[in-house]
Amino acid sequence: GARSERERETMSWTELTTFNAFDAYDDGIVRGFKSALLTESDYENLMQCNSLEDVKMFLQATDYGTFLSNVVELDPATIVEKATQRMVEGYNYLVGNAGETLSAYLDFLRHPYMIDNIVLVLSGTTRNDSSLSKLLEACHPMGMFEELLTVGVASTPKELYELVLIESPVGKYFRNFQFEDMHELKPELIRARL
């Protein structure tokens, strides 16, 4: 049944008394990430930059700091790659410090990236489009997981499921997938079926 106002109040007080012990550090990490986001005025200033070097110098004055300092040849793809790398490192840090419930939720948020990476590798290997190492380089870092790195042990998509994916975090989504039709399907259709 419904809880009384007093029971809800007691529950909230109990949760608050344990918040610092279990969740305060995670909360602090998230608040820090939020405060590091670029503001509207930051974006307006970025639009005034005349070169990528200007962008780099502007970002050095923000919380992004020196994430581009080791870059010799600056191009838009490198900026995106380095920003993505920085985001993934922060995300992994949060997951590593999160409690069990939050960690499970954060891992769940990575599932679409994992599925996209698997579809990329499956479609590339099925069509012999690229070498496995090139396919893995093209994968999104948020969707990388240990089992994906071992896809070379399978010679067919069905073997890939039985040897690799069944134990992966997203294996359950592939349980009823018809791997025999894989070579006929476009990656977008595979994602839609999953």
PDB file of C-alpha atoms in Angstrom, residues 60-142:
ATOM      1  CA  GLN A  60      43.406  25.651 -22.738  1.00  0.00           C
ATOM      2  CA  ALA A  61      41.851  28.451 -20.676  1.00  0.00           C
ATOM      3  CA  THR A  62      38.871  26.217 -19.784  1.00  0.00           C
ATOM      4  CA  ASP A  63      38.623  22.998 -17.782  1.00  0.00           C
ATOM      5  CA  TYR A  64      39.639  21.171 -20.958  1.00  0.00           C
ATOM      6  CA  GLY A  65      43.116  22.488 -20.215  1.00  0.00           C
ATOM      7  CA  THR A  66      45.887  20.673 -21.972  1.00  0.00           C
ATOM      8  CA  PHE A  67      44.009  17.848 -23.655  1.00  0.00           C
ATOM      9  CA  LEU A  68      45.349  19.078 -27.031  1.00  0.00           C
ATOM     10  CA  SER A  69      48.850  20.003 -25.836  1.00  0.00           C
ATOM     11  CA  ASN A  70      50.572  16.917 -27.306  1.00  0.00           C
ATOM     12  CA  VAL A  71      48.906  17.306 -30.697  1.00  0.00           C
ATOM     13  CA  VAL A  72      51.353  18.354 -33.403  1.00  0.00           C
ATOM     14  CA  GLU A  73      49.058  18.538 -36.441  1.00  0.00           C
ATOM     15  CA  LEU A  74      45.721  19.945 -35.413  1.00  0.00           C
ATOM     16  CA  ASP A  75      42.635  19.072 -37.453  1.00  0.00           C
ATOM     17  CA  PRO A  76      38.923  18.754 -36.598  1.00  0.00           C
ATOM     18  CA  ALA A  77      39.059  14.943 -36.467  1.00  0.00           C
ATOM     19  CA  THR A  78      41.876  15.081 -33.909  1.00  0.00           C
ATOM     20  CA  ILE A  79      39.941  17.530 -31.738  1.00  0.00           C
ATOM     21  CA  VAL A  80      36.898  15.232 -31.804  1.00  0.00           C
ATOM     22  CA  GLU A  81      39.074  12.184 -31.047  1.00  0.00           C
ATOM     23  CA  LYS A  82      40.820  13.860 -28.111  1.00  0.00           C
ATOM     24  CA  ALA A  83      37.563  15.277 -26.699  1.00  0.00           C
ATOM     25  CA  THR A  84      35.931  11.842 -26.968  1.00  0.00           C
ATOM     26  CA  GLN A  85      38.935  10.246 -25.284  1.00  0.00           C
ATOM     27  CA  ARG A  86      38.703  12.771 -22.446  1.00  0.00           C
ATOM     28  CA  MET A  87      34.966  12.097 -22.042  1.00  0.00           C
ATOM     29  CA  VAL A  88      35.460   8.307 -21.987  1.00  0.00           C
ATOM     30  CA  GLU A  89      38.252   8.577 -19.408  1.00  0.00           C
ATOM     31  CA  GLY A  90      36.002  10.678 -17.165  1.00  0.00           C
ATOM     32  CA  TYR A  91      33.104   8.275 -17.650  1.00  0.00           C
ATOM     33  CA  ASN A  92      35.292   5.265 -16.810  1.00  0.00           C
ATOM     34  CA  TYR A  93      36.568   7.083 -13.718  1.00  0.00           C
ATOM     35  CA  LEU A  94      32.990   7.654 -12.594  1.00  0.00           C
ATOM     36  CA  VAL A  95      32.069   4.000 -13.243  1.00  0.00           C
ATOM     37  CA  GLY A  96      35.156   2.846 -11.348  1.00  0.00           C
ATOM     38  CA  ASN A  97      34.208   4.881  -8.300  1.00  0.00           C
ATOM     39  CA  ALA A  98      30.455   4.316  -8.417  1.00  0.00           C
ATOM     40  CA  GLY A  99      28.515   2.092  -6.102  1.00  0.00           C
ATOM     41  CA  GLU A 100      26.990  -1.130  -7.376  1.00  0.00           C
ATOM     42  CA  THR A 101      23.636   0.316  -8.468  1.00  0.00           C
ATOM     43  CA  LEU A 102      25.056   3.403 -10.188  1.00  0.00           C
ATOM     44  CA  SER A 103      27.801   1.350 -11.827  1.00  0.00           C
ATOM     45  CA  ALA A 104      25.216  -1.053 -13.279  1.00  0.00           C
ATOM     46  CA  TYR A 105      23.183   1.876 -14.593  1.00  0.00           C
ATOM     47  CA  LEU A 106      26.236   3.533 -16.155  1.00  0.00           C
ATOM     48  CA  ASP A 107      27.214   0.243 -17.808  1.00  0.00           C
ATOM     49  CA  PHE A 108      23.683  -0.035 -19.178  1.00  0.00           C
ATOM     50  CA  LEU A 109      24.102   3.406 -20.791  1.00  0.00           C
ATOM     51  CA  ARG A 110      27.054   2.004 -22.747  1.00  0.00           C
ATOM     52  CA  HIS A 111      25.005  -0.825 -24.312  1.00  0.00           C
ATOM     53  CA  PRO A 112      23.995   1.097 -27.482  1.00  0.00           C
ATOM     54  CA  TYR A 113      27.668   1.885 -28.146  1.00  0.00           C
ATOM     55  CA  MET A 114      28.591  -1.759 -27.560  1.00  0.00           C
ATOM     56  CA  ILE A 115      25.890  -2.928 -29.954  1.00  0.00           C
ATOM     57  CA  ASP A 116      27.043  -0.434 -32.595  1.00  0.00           C
ATOM     58  CA  ASN A 117      30.626  -1.698 -32.242  1.00  0.00           C
ATOM     59  CA  ILE A 118      29.543  -5.326 -32.530  1.00  0.00           C
ATOM     60  CA  VAL A 119      27.450  -4.556 -35.624  1.00  0.00           C
ATOM     61  CA  LEU A 120      30.414  -2.710 -37.150  1.00  0.00           C
ATOM     62  CA  VAL A 121      32.764  -5.629 -36.522  1.00  0.00           C
ATOM     63  CA  LEU A 122      30.216  -8.245 -37.611  1.00  0.00           C
ATOM     64  CA  SER A 123      29.280  -6.465 -40.824  1.00  0.00           C
ATOM     65  CA  GLY A 124      32.926  -5.700 -41.642  1.00  0.00           C
ATOM     66  CA  THR A 125      34.161  -9.233 -41.075  1.00  0.00           C
ATOM     67  CA  THR A 126      31.178 -10.817 -42.830  1.00  0.00           C
ATOM     68  CA  ARG A 127      31.739  -8.686 -45.919  1.00  0.00           C
ATOM     69  CA  ASN A 128      35.555  -8.846 -45.647  1.00  0.00           C
ATOM     70  CA  ASP A 129      35.575  -5.043 -45.826  1.00  0.00           C
ATOM     71  CA  SER A 130      38.521  -4.472 -43.528  1.00  0.00           C
ATOM     72  CA  SER A 131      41.012  -6.143 -41.265  1.00  0.00           C
ATOM     73  CA  LEU A 132      39.932  -6.744 -37.703  1.00  0.00           C
ATOM     74  CA  SER A 133      42.449  -4.237 -36.337  1.00  0.00           C
ATOM     75  CA  LYS A 134      41.066  -1.475 -38.607  1.00  0.00           C
ATOM     76  CA  LEU A 135      37.513  -2.344 -37.588  1.00  0.00           C
ATOM     77  CA  LEU A 136      38.435  -2.167 -33.895  1.00  0.00           C
ATOM     78  CA  GLU A 137      40.092   1.223 -34.473  1.00  0.00           C
ATOM     79  CA  ALA A 138      36.812   2.468 -35.977  1.00  0.00           C
ATOM     80  CA  CYS A 139      34.812   1.364 -32.917  1.00  0.00           C
ATOM     81  CA  HIS A 140      33.538   4.004 -30.498  1.00  0.00           C
ATOM     82  CA  PRO A 141      35.548   3.956 -27.251  1.00  0.00           C
ATOM     83  CA  MET A 142      32.367   4.052 -25.110  1.00  0.00           C
TER      84      MET A 142
END
